[in-house]
Each structure stands twice: as C-alpha cells, then as structure tokens.
C-alpha cells in the first residue's frame, strides 16, 4: 500500500502508531468496550484472529494483570506481548478448541472476541463464504468456551443474510446488538455483533447454524424452524461525536511533526518474506 493511500492518511492509523498500538483496530475494541462494558469482571478472554495483536494489547492493558488470562490465536505468529499467551493455530481446526481449553486448565472463558477476516480474493461469493466460515468457527469456539452469561463479539459484514444471523444468535444470547464503532469506516460494511448473556441451549448444534440461505441449505428440523426466522438487531453507533471520524481527513495537530511513523510491530510472517530472503542470498531471479 502506497504512502498516499487512504489507509496511511486515516487518522486512527496514525493515532495507533503514536499511541503504540499494533493496529488501528485497537480503537474499535476500545470504543465497543466503552459502549458495552465488555471487560467488566472479565478474567479469562480468548482473542481469536488476533494478529498483529492490538486487541490483545488493549485486553492485557485493561484487565487486572494478576488475575486475568488472555489467550490470543491466529494463523500468523503473534510477536510476544506481556501478559498474553499466544497460540499459532487455525480457528477452523477442531484441535484449536482443545488447545485453548488446556491453556485455561478446563475453566470457562468470560469473553470471546474475534476480529477475523480472510485474505480477500475479490470473488465476492467466495469471500462472503469464507468470512461466514470464520464467524461460524468463532461461534463454535465461543459456545464451547464461554461460561453461562459470558459475552461474544465478532466482526461481521452486513450482507444479504445478516438478519438470519441475528435471529440465530438470539437463540444463544440474551442480548444481540449490531455495533459500528466510530473508528470503523462508515463506507465499509464492517460491523461487530455484540452478544451478551450466553445461555447454553439444549439441542443446539453448531451445524444448525445457517449463516446464509444461499450458501448452506439445510433440511429443517424443529430447532431449524426457529433458525429460519429473520430478525432485526438493534444497531448502535459507538463512540461519541467528539471522537475522530474514520472517513474524514484531518490536518496534523500543530505540535506533531509531519513525519512517517514506523509500524509498532512489523509483520512476523509477511508474504514477501521469501522474496526478501532470496534477495539477501542473491538467489532472487
Ligand atoms: N484484531 C487484530 C488486531 O487487533 O491486531 C487484527 C485482526 S486482522 C483484521 C484479521 C486476522 O484474522 C489476520 O491476522 C488473519 O491471519 C486472521 N485469520 C484469518 N483466518 C484465520 C483462521 N482460519 N484462523 C486464525 N486466524 C485467522
């Protein structure tokens, strides 16, 4: 991405570097927490799809260091963070659940969050399907890890079947809200489902979940009948108007030098790593 791209000029992008966050996503979790008080009384947290680790930074800096355990999972290696246990794993793989449970010594989690996003291919249906699978995997992990009354937050893209998703989440949680933090660009379909008050539901199976009527058609059973319903979740824009607008461009504050800031954490396993190694060895053709 070039230096003049929209990302580089985004104020949250710069603020993240100034304040030492590994990614601008940190502000999304901070703004979600200020609206929903997600961290209150939380001791065990699972941060799914966590690299480079800005949500984990927020969690480890906010939760009490002596009593809280943060487990962060990603396909990419996450550079070490104080107070965070990192796990390089695929959230869609069944062994990941066992690995996380072992790290908590079998105790349930209070809060599971997922900011998962696949590498976009540009093939819209495929991208939507993969995003749906990531969300499904995050929810399966959440339903196996959360204590009764626990919370789950995940990134979604408000597509054609989002109403189906809301109604199904409402089967599992007392309160389901669709939230848009001010640091998430209004021009993007990105939002976060904030699910509070987890209730184990007898008879609920992860494969009952239908994220898209078009992609995963399933035969109906009695529980699936309820799952067919569509619902509208309350939509909340979090962060007040005094906070920066992610779609606006701001002039630098007077005392700030107009210099390009280094990333807080360089990518641990960038796709161009092999090319750089080959260049160093003189074997790049
Ligand atoms: N919340 C992170 C932060 O604050 O730094 C940013 C997360 S980034 C938007 C999305 C992440 O999802 C990527 O690091 C990617 O590797 C991860 N991801 C995608 N598919 C995954 C999978 N199947 N298992 C684990 N992580 C995955």
PDB file of C-alpha atoms and ligand atoms in Angstrom:
ATOM      1  CA  UNK A   1       0.000   0.000   0.000  1.00  0.00           C
ATOM      2  CA  UNK A   2       1.495   3.348  -1.001  1.00  0.00           C
ATOM      3  CA  UNK A   3       2.140   6.178   1.417  1.00  0.00           C
ATOM      4  CA  UNK A   4      -0.650   8.259  -0.109  1.00  0.00           C
ATOM      5  CA  UNK A   5      -3.285   5.548   0.200  1.00  0.00           C
ATOM      6  CA  UNK A   6      -6.423   6.188   2.224  1.00  0.00           C
ATOM      7  CA  UNK A   7      -5.145   3.865   4.956  1.00  0.00           C
ATOM      8  CA  UNK A   8      -1.981   5.849   5.509  1.00  0.00           C
ATOM      9  CA  UNK A   9      -3.944   9.091   5.850  1.00  0.00           C
ATOM     10  CA  UNK A  10      -6.572   7.621   8.152  1.00  0.00           C
ATOM     11  CA  UNK A  11      -6.333   9.360  11.495  1.00  0.00           C
ATOM     12  CA  UNK A  12      -6.826   6.190  13.544  1.00  0.00           C
ATOM     13  CA  UNK A  13      -3.963   4.610  11.622  1.00  0.00           C
ATOM     14  CA  UNK A  14      -1.655   7.434  12.708  1.00  0.00           C
ATOM     15  CA  UNK A  15      -3.038   7.602  16.264  1.00  0.00           C
ATOM     16  CA  UNK A  16      -2.414   3.866  16.644  1.00  0.00           C
ATOM     17  CA  UNK A  17       1.258   4.365  15.809  1.00  0.00           C
ATOM     18  CA  UNK A  18       1.545   7.431  18.049  1.00  0.00           C
ATOM     19  CA  UNK A  19      -0.020   5.575  20.993  1.00  0.00           C
ATOM     20  CA  UNK A  20       1.873   2.295  20.455  1.00  0.00           C
ATOM     21  CA  UNK A  21      -0.994   0.086  19.236  1.00  0.00           C
ATOM     22  CA  UNK A  22      -0.012  -2.590  16.727  1.00  0.00           C
ATOM     23  CA  UNK A  23      -3.070  -1.855  14.558  1.00  0.00           C
ATOM     24  CA  UNK A  24      -5.789   0.774  14.282  1.00  0.00           C
ATOM     25  CA  UNK A  25      -8.290  -1.995  15.194  1.00  0.00           C
ATOM     26  CA  UNK A  26      -7.385  -1.284  18.844  1.00  0.00           C
ATOM     27  CA  UNK A  27      -9.725   1.722  18.755  1.00  0.00           C
ATOM     28  CA  UNK A  28     -12.627  -0.483  17.621  1.00  0.00           C
ATOM     29  CA  UNK A  29     -12.385  -2.678  20.706  1.00  0.00           C
ATOM     30  CA  UNK A  30     -11.857   0.342  22.983  1.00  0.00           C
ATOM     31  CA  UNK A  31     -14.994   2.008  21.564  1.00  0.00           C
ATOM     32  CA  UNK A  32     -17.017  -1.224  21.774  1.00  0.00           C
ATOM     33  CA  UNK A  33     -15.994  -1.622  25.407  1.00  0.00           C
ATOM     34  CA  UNK A  34     -16.878   1.964  26.274  1.00  0.00           C
ATOM     35  CA  UNK A  35     -20.398   1.337  24.944  1.00  0.00           C
ATOM     36  CA  UNK A  36     -20.999  -2.211  26.257  1.00  0.00           C
ATOM     37  CA  UNK A  37     -18.607  -2.510  29.273  1.00  0.00           C
ATOM     38  CA  UNK A  38     -17.387  -5.803  27.889  1.00  0.00           C
ATOM     39  CA  UNK A  39     -14.353  -6.057  30.175  1.00  0.00           C
ATOM     40  CA  UNK A  40     -16.194  -5.710  33.483  1.00  0.00           C
ATOM     41  CA  UNK A  41     -15.339  -8.615  35.798  1.00  0.00           C
ATOM     42  CA  UNK A  42     -13.584 -10.493  32.987  1.00  0.00           C
ATOM     43  CA  UNK A  43     -10.796 -12.901  33.974  1.00  0.00           C
ATOM     44  CA  UNK A  44     -10.431 -15.311  31.049  1.00  0.00           C
ATOM     45  CA  UNK A  45     -10.518 -13.999  27.478  1.00  0.00           C
ATOM     46  CA  UNK A  46      -9.943 -15.588  24.105  1.00  0.00           C
ATOM     47  CA  UNK A  47      -8.924 -13.229  21.310  1.00  0.00           C
ATOM     48  CA  UNK A  48      -9.444 -15.081  18.021  1.00  0.00           C
ATOM     49  CA  UNK A  49      -7.785 -13.985  14.782  1.00  0.00           C
ATOM     50  CA  UNK A  50      -5.643 -11.738  16.909  1.00  0.00           C
ATOM     51  CA  UNK A  51      -2.533 -10.876  14.848  1.00  0.00           C
ATOM     52  CA  UNK A  52      -0.777  -8.491  14.903  1.00  0.00           C
ATOM     53  CA  UNK A  53      -2.242  -8.166  18.399  1.00  0.00           C
ATOM     54  CA  UNK A  54      -3.767  -4.742  19.012  1.00  0.00           C
ATOM     55  CA  UNK A  55      -6.943  -6.197  20.615  1.00  0.00           C
ATOM     56  CA  UNK A  56      -4.724  -8.346  22.825  1.00  0.00           C
ATOM     57  CA  UNK A  57      -2.748  -5.238  23.780  1.00  0.00           C
ATOM     58  CA  UNK A  58      -5.985  -3.481  24.781  1.00  0.00           C
ATOM     59  CA  UNK A  59      -7.107  -6.529  26.765  1.00  0.00           C
ATOM     60  CA  UNK A  60      -3.820  -7.041  28.572  1.00  0.00           C
ATOM     61  CA  UNK A  61      -3.513  -3.348  29.411  1.00  0.00           C
ATOM     62  CA  UNK A  62      -7.087  -3.044  30.670  1.00  0.00           C
ATOM     63  CA  UNK A  63      -7.700  -6.265  32.578  1.00  0.00           C
ATOM     64  CA  UNK A  64      -6.104  -6.777  36.014  1.00  0.00           C
ATOM     65  CA  UNK A  65      -2.644  -8.263  35.295  1.00  0.00           C
ATOM     66  CA  UNK A  66      -2.575 -10.607  38.297  1.00  0.00           C
ATOM     67  CA  UNK A  67      -5.909 -12.315  37.800  1.00  0.00           C
ATOM     68  CA  UNK A  68      -6.669 -12.174  34.055  1.00  0.00           C
ATOM     69  CA  UNK A  69      -5.585 -14.649  31.373  1.00  0.00           C
ATOM     70  CA  UNK A  70      -5.635 -13.605  27.728  1.00  0.00           C
ATOM     71  CA  UNK A  71      -5.205 -16.312  25.081  1.00  0.00           C
ATOM     72  CA  UNK A  72      -4.662 -14.979  21.557  1.00  0.00           C
ATOM     73  CA  UNK A  73      -4.961 -17.175  18.490  1.00  0.00           C
ATOM     74  CA  UNK A  74      -4.019 -16.546  14.877  1.00  0.00           C
ATOM     75  CA  UNK A  75      -2.777 -18.348  11.778  1.00  0.00           C
ATOM     76  CA  UNK A  76       0.127 -15.895  11.800  1.00  0.00           C
ATOM     77  CA  UNK A  77       2.685 -15.913  14.602  1.00  0.00           C
ATOM     78  CA  UNK A  78       1.930 -13.099  17.060  1.00  0.00           C
ATOM     79  CA  UNK A  79       5.015 -11.298  18.379  1.00  0.00           C
ATOM     80  CA  UNK A  80       5.160 -11.733  22.188  1.00  0.00           C
ATOM     81  CA  UNK A  81       3.057  -9.408  24.329  1.00  0.00           C
ATOM     82  CA  UNK A  82       3.344  -9.080  28.102  1.00  0.00           C
ATOM     83  CA  UNK A  83       0.503 -10.889  29.875  1.00  0.00           C
ATOM     84  CA  UNK A  84      -0.732 -12.642  26.716  1.00  0.00           C
ATOM     85  CA  UNK A  85      -0.490 -16.340  25.831  1.00  0.00           C
ATOM     86  CA  UNK A  86      -0.200 -16.627  22.066  1.00  0.00           C
ATOM     87  CA  UNK A  87      -1.202 -19.643  20.028  1.00  0.00           C
ATOM     88  CA  UNK A  88      -0.462 -20.048  16.329  1.00  0.00           C
ATOM     89  CA  UNK A  89      -3.464 -22.023  15.143  1.00  0.00           C
ATOM     90  CA  UNK A  90      -6.333 -22.175  12.685  1.00  0.00           C
ATOM     91  CA  UNK A  91      -9.642 -21.332  14.361  1.00  0.00           C
ATOM     92  CA  UNK A  92     -11.461 -23.610  11.895  1.00  0.00           C
ATOM     93  CA  UNK A  93      -9.445 -26.653  13.068  1.00  0.00           C
ATOM     94  CA  UNK A  94     -11.026 -28.853  15.785  1.00  0.00           C
ATOM     95  CA  UNK A  95      -7.747 -29.200  17.755  1.00  0.00           C
ATOM     96  CA  UNK A  96      -7.730 -25.447  18.458  1.00  0.00           C
ATOM     97  CA  UNK A  97     -10.593 -25.818  20.962  1.00  0.00           C
ATOM     98  CA  UNK A  98      -8.708 -28.454  22.968  1.00  0.00           C
ATOM     99  CA  UNK A  99      -5.544 -26.357  22.937  1.00  0.00           C
ATOM    100  CA  UNK A 100      -7.376 -23.317  24.309  1.00  0.00           C
ATOM    101  CA  UNK A 101      -9.221 -25.370  26.946  1.00  0.00           C
ATOM    102  CA  UNK A 102      -5.880 -26.773  28.108  1.00  0.00           C
ATOM    103  CA  UNK A 103      -4.461 -23.276  28.482  1.00  0.00           C
ATOM    104  CA  UNK A 104      -7.387 -22.333  30.758  1.00  0.00           C
ATOM    105  CA  UNK A 105      -6.997 -25.547  32.758  1.00  0.00           C
ATOM    106  CA  UNK A 106     -10.547 -26.511  31.758  1.00  0.00           C
ATOM    107  CA  UNK A 107     -12.084 -23.298  33.225  1.00  0.00           C
ATOM    108  CA  UNK A 108     -14.649 -21.475  31.052  1.00  0.00           C
ATOM    109  CA  UNK A 109     -13.971 -18.101  29.407  1.00  0.00           C
ATOM    110  CA  UNK A 110     -15.822 -14.901  30.315  1.00  0.00           C
ATOM    111  CA  UNK A 111     -15.335 -13.236  26.968  1.00  0.00           C
ATOM    112  CA  UNK A 112     -14.519 -14.461  23.445  1.00  0.00           C
ATOM    113  CA  UNK A 113     -13.824 -11.974  20.670  1.00  0.00           C
ATOM    114  CA  UNK A 114     -12.972 -12.397  17.019  1.00  0.00           C
ATOM    115  CA  UNK A 115     -11.810  -9.808  14.522  1.00  0.00           C
ATOM    116  CA  UNK A 116     -11.338 -12.493  11.884  1.00  0.00           C
ATOM    117  CA  UNK A 117     -11.026 -11.599   8.260  1.00  0.00           C
ATOM    118  CA  UNK A 118      -9.766 -13.799   5.427  1.00  0.00           C
ATOM    119  CA  UNK A 119      -7.400 -12.646   2.719  1.00  0.00           C
ATOM    120  CA  UNK A 120      -9.831 -11.197   0.218  1.00  0.00           C
ATOM    121  CA  UNK A 121      -9.818 -12.903  -3.187  1.00  0.00           C
ATOM    122  CA  UNK A 122     -12.089 -10.402  -4.913  1.00  0.00           C
ATOM    123  CA  UNK A 123     -14.544 -13.210  -5.771  1.00  0.00           C
ATOM    124  CA  UNK A 124     -17.442 -11.842  -3.776  1.00  0.00           C
ATOM    125  CA  UNK A 125     -19.348 -15.078  -3.111  1.00  0.00           C
ATOM    126  CA  UNK A 126     -16.172 -16.916  -2.104  1.00  0.00           C
ATOM    127  CA  UNK A 127     -15.065 -14.091   0.203  1.00  0.00           C
ATOM    128  CA  UNK A 128     -18.518 -13.974   1.805  1.00  0.00           C
ATOM    129  CA  UNK A 129     -18.468 -17.749   2.273  1.00  0.00           C
ATOM    130  CA  UNK A 130     -15.002 -17.768   3.901  1.00  0.00           C
ATOM    131  CA  UNK A 131     -15.959 -14.873   6.173  1.00  0.00           C
ATOM    132  CA  UNK A 132     -19.090 -16.842   7.136  1.00  0.00           C
ATOM    133  CA  UNK A 133     -16.979 -19.902   7.950  1.00  0.00           C
ATOM    134  CA  UNK A 134     -14.643 -17.838  10.140  1.00  0.00           C
ATOM    135  CA  UNK A 135     -17.621 -16.426  12.013  1.00  0.00           C
ATOM    136  CA  UNK A 136     -19.110 -19.903  12.378  1.00  0.00           C
ATOM    137  CA  UNK A 137     -15.812 -21.281  13.726  1.00  0.00           C
ATOM    138  CA  UNK A 138     -15.512 -18.375  16.165  1.00  0.00           C
ATOM    139  CA  UNK A 139     -19.063 -19.011  17.373  1.00  0.00           C
ATOM    140  CA  UNK A 140     -18.459 -22.752  17.754  1.00  0.00           C
ATOM    141  CA  UNK A 141     -15.384 -21.989  19.853  1.00  0.00           C
ATOM    142  CA  UNK A 142     -17.347 -19.415  21.858  1.00  0.00           C
ATOM    143  CA  UNK A 143     -20.198 -21.826  22.602  1.00  0.00           C
ATOM    144  CA  UNK A 144     -17.683 -24.420  23.806  1.00  0.00           C
ATOM    145  CA  UNK A 145     -15.603 -21.998  25.849  1.00  0.00           C
ATOM    146  CA  UNK A 146     -17.977 -19.445  27.357  1.00  0.00           C
ATOM    147  CA  UNK A 147     -19.432 -19.585  30.824  1.00  0.00           C
ATOM    148  CA  UNK A 148     -23.175 -19.007  31.251  1.00  0.00           C
ATOM    149  CA  UNK A 149     -23.734 -15.263  30.943  1.00  0.00           C
ATOM    150  CA  UNK A 150     -20.451 -14.742  29.019  1.00  0.00           C
ATOM    151  CA  UNK A 151     -20.043 -12.401  26.038  1.00  0.00           C
ATOM    152  CA  UNK A 152     -19.043 -12.853  22.430  1.00  0.00           C
ATOM    153  CA  UNK A 153     -18.024 -10.124  19.980  1.00  0.00           C
ATOM    154  CA  UNK A 154     -17.220 -10.772  16.332  1.00  0.00           C
ATOM    155  CA  UNK A 155     -16.642  -8.860  13.169  1.00  0.00           C
ATOM    156  CA  UNK A 156     -19.336  -9.237  10.534  1.00  0.00           C
ATOM    157  CA  UNK A 157     -20.018  -7.752   7.145  1.00  0.00           C
ATOM    158  CA  UNK A 158     -23.622  -6.691   6.875  1.00  0.00           C
ATOM    159  CA  UNK A 159     -24.572  -8.693   3.804  1.00  0.00           C
ATOM    160  CA  UNK A 160     -27.832 -10.063   2.500  1.00  0.00           C
ATOM    161  CA  UNK A 161     -28.383 -12.699   5.219  1.00  0.00           C
ATOM    162  CA  UNK A 162     -27.384 -10.733   8.277  1.00  0.00           C
ATOM    163  CA  UNK A 163     -30.969 -10.846   9.604  1.00  0.00           C
ATOM    164  CA  UNK A 164     -30.756 -14.656   9.607  1.00  0.00           C
ATOM    165  CA  UNK A 165     -27.585 -14.453  11.657  1.00  0.00           C
ATOM    166  CA  UNK A 166     -29.174 -12.127  14.241  1.00  0.00           C
ATOM    167  CA  UNK A 167     -32.126 -14.427  14.816  1.00  0.00           C
ATOM    168  CA  UNK A 168     -29.862 -17.426  15.310  1.00  0.00           C
ATOM    169  CA  UNK A 169     -27.547 -15.632  17.709  1.00  0.00           C
ATOM    170  CA  UNK A 170     -30.617 -14.553  19.662  1.00  0.00           C
ATOM    171  CA  UNK A 171     -31.212 -18.256  20.373  1.00  0.00           C
ATOM    172  CA  UNK A 172     -27.914 -18.398  22.231  1.00  0.00           C
ATOM    173  CA  UNK A 173     -27.556 -14.972  23.837  1.00  0.00           C
ATOM    174  CA  UNK A 174     -29.912 -12.763  25.870  1.00  0.00           C
ATOM    175  CA  UNK A 175     -28.894  -9.623  24.013  1.00  0.00           C
ATOM    176  CA  UNK A 176     -27.620  -9.304  20.443  1.00  0.00           C
ATOM    177  CA  UNK A 177     -26.617  -5.891  19.096  1.00  0.00           C
ATOM    178  CA  UNK A 178     -25.030  -4.831  15.865  1.00  0.00           C
ATOM    179  CA  UNK A 179     -22.449  -2.169  16.683  1.00  0.00           C
ATOM    180  CA  UNK A 180     -20.446   0.163  14.499  1.00  0.00           C
ATOM    181  CA  UNK A 181     -17.530   1.834  16.283  1.00  0.00           C
ATOM    182  CA  UNK A 182     -16.644   5.305  15.049  1.00  0.00           C
ATOM    183  CA  UNK A 183     -13.178   4.037  14.111  1.00  0.00           C
ATOM    184  CA  UNK A 184     -14.753   1.601  11.608  1.00  0.00           C
ATOM    185  CA  UNK A 185     -15.206   3.413   8.337  1.00  0.00           C
ATOM    186  CA  UNK A 186     -18.808   4.280   7.549  1.00  0.00           C
ATOM    187  CA  UNK A 187     -18.019   3.446   3.946  1.00  0.00           C
ATOM    188  CA  UNK A 188     -17.327  -0.196   4.933  1.00  0.00           C
ATOM    189  CA  UNK A 189     -19.962  -2.883   5.548  1.00  0.00           C
ATOM    190  CA  UNK A 190     -17.931  -3.955   8.574  1.00  0.00           C
ATOM    191  CA  UNK A 191     -19.723  -4.032  11.920  1.00  0.00           C
ATOM    192  CA  UNK A 192     -19.497  -6.065  15.116  1.00  0.00           C
ATOM    193  CA  UNK A 193     -22.080  -8.329  16.665  1.00  0.00           C
ATOM    194  CA  UNK A 194     -22.054  -7.870  20.390  1.00  0.00           C
ATOM    195  CA  UNK A 195     -23.690 -10.898  22.025  1.00  0.00           C
ATOM    196  CA  UNK A 196     -24.184 -10.718  25.785  1.00  0.00           C
ATOM    197  CA  UNK A 197     -25.598 -13.222  28.254  1.00  0.00           C
ATOM    198  CA  UNK A 198     -24.646 -16.600  26.782  1.00  0.00           C
ATOM    199  CA  UNK A 199     -27.189 -19.349  27.503  1.00  0.00           C
ATOM    200  CA  UNK A 200     -26.434 -22.982  26.749  1.00  0.00           C
ATOM    201  CA  UNK A 201     -29.327 -24.200  24.664  1.00  0.00           C
ATOM    202  CA  UNK A 202     -30.188 -27.890  24.865  1.00  0.00           C
ATOM    203  CA  UNK A 203     -30.476 -29.331  21.385  1.00  0.00           C
ATOM    204  CA  UNK A 204     -28.443 -26.603  19.735  1.00  0.00           C
ATOM    205  CA  UNK A 205     -25.793 -27.986  17.442  1.00  0.00           C
ATOM    206  CA  UNK A 206     -23.221 -25.859  15.656  1.00  0.00           C
ATOM    207  CA  UNK A 207     -24.356 -27.382  12.365  1.00  0.00           C
ATOM    208  CA  UNK A 208     -27.845 -25.959  12.992  1.00  0.00           C
ATOM    209  CA  UNK A 209     -26.445 -22.531  12.338  1.00  0.00           C
ATOM    210  CA  UNK A 210     -27.315 -21.115   8.959  1.00  0.00           C
ATOM    211  CA  UNK A 211     -25.363 -18.052   8.059  1.00  0.00           C
ATOM    212  CA  UNK A 212     -26.593 -17.829   4.537  1.00  0.00           C
ATOM    213  CA  UNK A 213     -29.679 -19.300   2.963  1.00  0.00           C
ATOM    214  CA  UNK A 214     -27.998 -19.177  -0.421  1.00  0.00           C
ATOM    215  CA  UNK A 215     -24.819 -20.978   0.519  1.00  0.00           C
ATOM    216  CA  UNK A 216     -25.648 -23.555   3.184  1.00  0.00           C
ATOM    217  CA  UNK A 217     -29.106 -25.001   2.508  1.00  0.00           C
ATOM    218  CA  UNK A 218     -30.107 -27.482   5.215  1.00  0.00           C
ATOM    219  CA  UNK A 219     -33.161 -29.654   5.841  1.00  0.00           C
ATOM    220  CA  UNK A 220     -35.432 -28.276   8.546  1.00  0.00           C
ATOM    221  CA  UNK A 221     -35.977 -29.880  11.924  1.00  0.00           C
ATOM    222  CA  UNK A 222     -37.920 -28.330  14.775  1.00  0.00           C
ATOM    223  CA  UNK A 223     -34.950 -26.308  16.003  1.00  0.00           C
ATOM    224  CA  UNK A 224     -34.059 -25.361  12.471  1.00  0.00           C
ATOM    225  CA  UNK A 225     -37.570 -23.967  12.005  1.00  0.00           C
ATOM    226  CA  UNK A 226     -36.772 -21.312  14.584  1.00  0.00           C
ATOM    227  CA  UNK A 227     -33.446 -20.815  12.886  1.00  0.00           C
ATOM    228  CA  UNK A 228     -35.183 -19.973   9.617  1.00  0.00           C
ATOM    229  CA  UNK A 229     -36.618 -16.803  11.116  1.00  0.00           C
ATOM    230  CA  UNK A 230     -35.037 -13.494  10.346  1.00  0.00           C
ATOM    231  CA  UNK A 231     -34.654 -10.721  12.888  1.00  0.00           C
ATOM    232  CA  UNK A 232     -33.516  -7.152  13.169  1.00  0.00           C
ATOM    233  CA  UNK A 233     -30.899  -6.491  15.837  1.00  0.00           C
ATOM    234  CA  UNK A 234     -30.633  -3.056  17.433  1.00  0.00           C
ATOM    235  CA  UNK A 235     -27.944  -1.061  15.638  1.00  0.00           C
ATOM    236  CA  UNK A 236     -25.695   1.114  17.776  1.00  0.00           C
ATOM    237  CA  UNK A 237     -23.030   3.523  16.587  1.00  0.00           C
ATOM    238  CA  UNK A 238     -20.413   3.556  19.363  1.00  0.00           C
ATOM    239  CA  UNK A 239     -18.138   6.407  20.162  1.00  0.00           C
ATOM    240  CA  UNK A 240     -19.487   9.931  20.566  1.00  0.00           C
ATOM    241  CA  UNK A 241     -19.284  12.727  18.056  1.00  0.00           C
ATOM    242  CA  UNK A 242     -16.208  14.195  19.733  1.00  0.00           C
ATOM    243  CA  UNK A 243     -14.232  11.176  18.533  1.00  0.00           C
ATOM    244  CA  UNK A 244     -12.490  11.144  15.181  1.00  0.00           C
ATOM    245  CA  UNK A 245     -14.470  10.161  12.111  1.00  0.00           C
ATOM    246  CA  UNK A 246     -12.675   7.298  10.314  1.00  0.00           C
ATOM    247  CA  UNK A 247     -13.832   8.597   6.939  1.00  0.00           C
ATOM    248  CA  UNK A 248     -12.641  12.159   7.448  1.00  0.00           C
ATOM    249  CA  UNK A 249      -9.189  13.588   6.741  1.00  0.00           C
ATOM    250  CA  UNK A 250      -7.632  15.749   9.442  1.00  0.00           C
ATOM    251  CA  UNK A 251      -4.718  18.158   9.374  1.00  0.00           C
ATOM    252  CA  UNK A 252      -1.855  17.226  11.680  1.00  0.00           C
ATOM    253  CA  UNK A 253      -2.008  18.882  15.082  1.00  0.00           C
ATOM    254  CA  UNK A 254       0.381  21.826  15.343  1.00  0.00           C
ATOM    255  CA  UNK A 255       2.889  20.183  17.684  1.00  0.00           C
ATOM    256  CA  UNK A 256       3.064  16.978  15.586  1.00  0.00           C
ATOM    257  CA  UNK A 257       5.862  16.709  13.024  1.00  0.00           C
ATOM    258  CA  UNK A 258       4.763  15.606   9.570  1.00  0.00           C
ATOM    259  CA  UNK A 259       6.951  12.517   9.562  1.00  0.00           C
ATOM    260  CA  UNK A 260       6.043   8.997   8.568  1.00  0.00           C
ATOM    261  CA  UNK A 261       5.975   6.761  11.669  1.00  0.00           C
ATOM    262  CA  UNK A 262       7.418   3.242  11.737  1.00  0.00           C
ATOM    263  CA  UNK A 263       4.958   0.374  12.349  1.00  0.00           C
ATOM    264  CA  UNK A 264       4.680  -0.527  16.047  1.00  0.00           C
ATOM    265  CA  UNK A 265       5.087  -4.223  15.165  1.00  0.00           C
ATOM    266  CA  UNK A 266       6.495  -5.285  11.808  1.00  0.00           C
ATOM    267  CA  UNK A 267       4.713  -8.277  10.202  1.00  0.00           C
ATOM    268  CA  UNK A 268       6.043 -11.549  11.656  1.00  0.00           C
ATOM    269  CA  UNK A 269       5.414 -13.668   8.552  1.00  0.00           C
ATOM    270  CA  UNK A 270       4.763 -11.367   5.597  1.00  0.00           C
ATOM    271  CA  UNK A 271       4.019 -12.967   2.221  1.00  0.00           C
ATOM    272  CA  UNK A 272       7.086 -11.195   0.782  1.00  0.00           C
ATOM    273  CA  UNK A 273       9.443 -12.805   3.379  1.00  0.00           C
ATOM    274  CA  UNK A 274      10.717 -15.491   0.976  1.00  0.00           C
ATOM    275  CA  UNK A 275      11.486 -12.899  -1.684  1.00  0.00           C
ATOM    276  CA  UNK A 276      13.452 -10.815   0.832  1.00  0.00           C
ATOM    277  CA  UNK A 277      15.430 -13.889   1.943  1.00  0.00           C
ATOM    278  CA  UNK A 278      16.188 -14.791  -1.666  1.00  0.00           C
ATOM    279  CA  UNK A 279      17.289 -11.233  -2.357  1.00  0.00           C
ATOM    280  CA  UNK A 280      19.610 -11.373   0.662  1.00  0.00           C
ATOM    281  CA  UNK A 281      21.080 -14.704  -0.524  1.00  0.00           C
ATOM    282  CA  UNK A 282      21.417 -13.419  -4.090  1.00  0.00           C
ATOM    283  CA  UNK A 283      19.117 -16.193  -5.359  1.00  0.00           C
ATOM    284  CA  UNK A 284      16.237 -13.952  -6.410  1.00  0.00           C
ATOM    285  CA  UNK A 285      15.613 -14.243 -10.153  1.00  0.00           C
TER     286      UNK A 285
HETATM  287  N1  LIG B   1      -7.711  -7.929  15.890  1.00  0.00           N
HETATM  288  C1  LIG B   1      -6.398  -7.904  15.273  1.00  0.00           C
HETATM  289  C2  LIG B   1      -5.617  -6.790  15.911  1.00  0.00           C
HETATM  290  O1  LIG B   1      -6.216  -6.010  16.628  1.00  0.00           O
HETATM  291  O2  LIG B   1      -4.404  -6.706  15.716  1.00  0.00           O
HETATM  292  C3  LIG B   1      -6.493  -7.736  13.755  1.00  0.00           C
HETATM  293  C4  LIG B   1      -7.047  -8.980  13.101  1.00  0.00           C
HETATM  294  S1  LIG B   1      -6.856  -8.968  11.354  1.00  0.00           S
HETATM  295  C5  LIG B   1      -8.079  -7.840  10.848  1.00  0.00           C
HETATM  296  C6  LIG B   1      -7.578 -10.500  10.862  1.00  0.00           C
HETATM  297  C7  LIG B   1      -6.746 -11.711  11.265  1.00  0.00           C
HETATM  298  O3  LIG B   1      -7.524 -12.891  11.008  1.00  0.00           O
HETATM  299  C8  LIG B   1      -5.467 -11.910  10.469  1.00  0.00           C
HETATM  300  O4  LIG B   1      -4.349 -11.782  11.317  1.00  0.00           O
HETATM  301  C9  LIG B   1      -5.556 -13.351   9.929  1.00  0.00           C
HETATM  302  O5  LIG B   1      -4.327 -14.069   9.987  1.00  0.00           O
HETATM  303  C10 LIG B   1      -6.575 -13.941  10.891  1.00  0.00           C
HETATM  304  N2  LIG B   1      -7.205 -15.167  10.378  1.00  0.00           N
HETATM  305  C11 LIG B   1      -7.831 -15.353   9.194  1.00  0.00           C
HETATM  306  N3  LIG B   1      -8.248 -16.623   9.093  1.00  0.00           N
HETATM  307  C12 LIG B   1      -7.889 -17.265  10.244  1.00  0.00           C
HETATM  308  C13 LIG B   1      -8.037 -18.604  10.725  1.00  0.00           C
HETATM  309  N4  LIG B   1      -8.655 -19.531   9.988  1.00  0.00           N
HETATM  310  N5  LIG B   1      -7.544 -18.915  11.942  1.00  0.00           N
HETATM  311  C14 LIG B   1      -6.890 -17.978  12.677  1.00  0.00           C
HETATM  312  N6  LIG B   1      -6.730 -16.690  12.278  1.00  0.00           N
HETATM  313  C15 LIG B   1      -7.211 -16.344  11.068  1.00  0.00           C
END
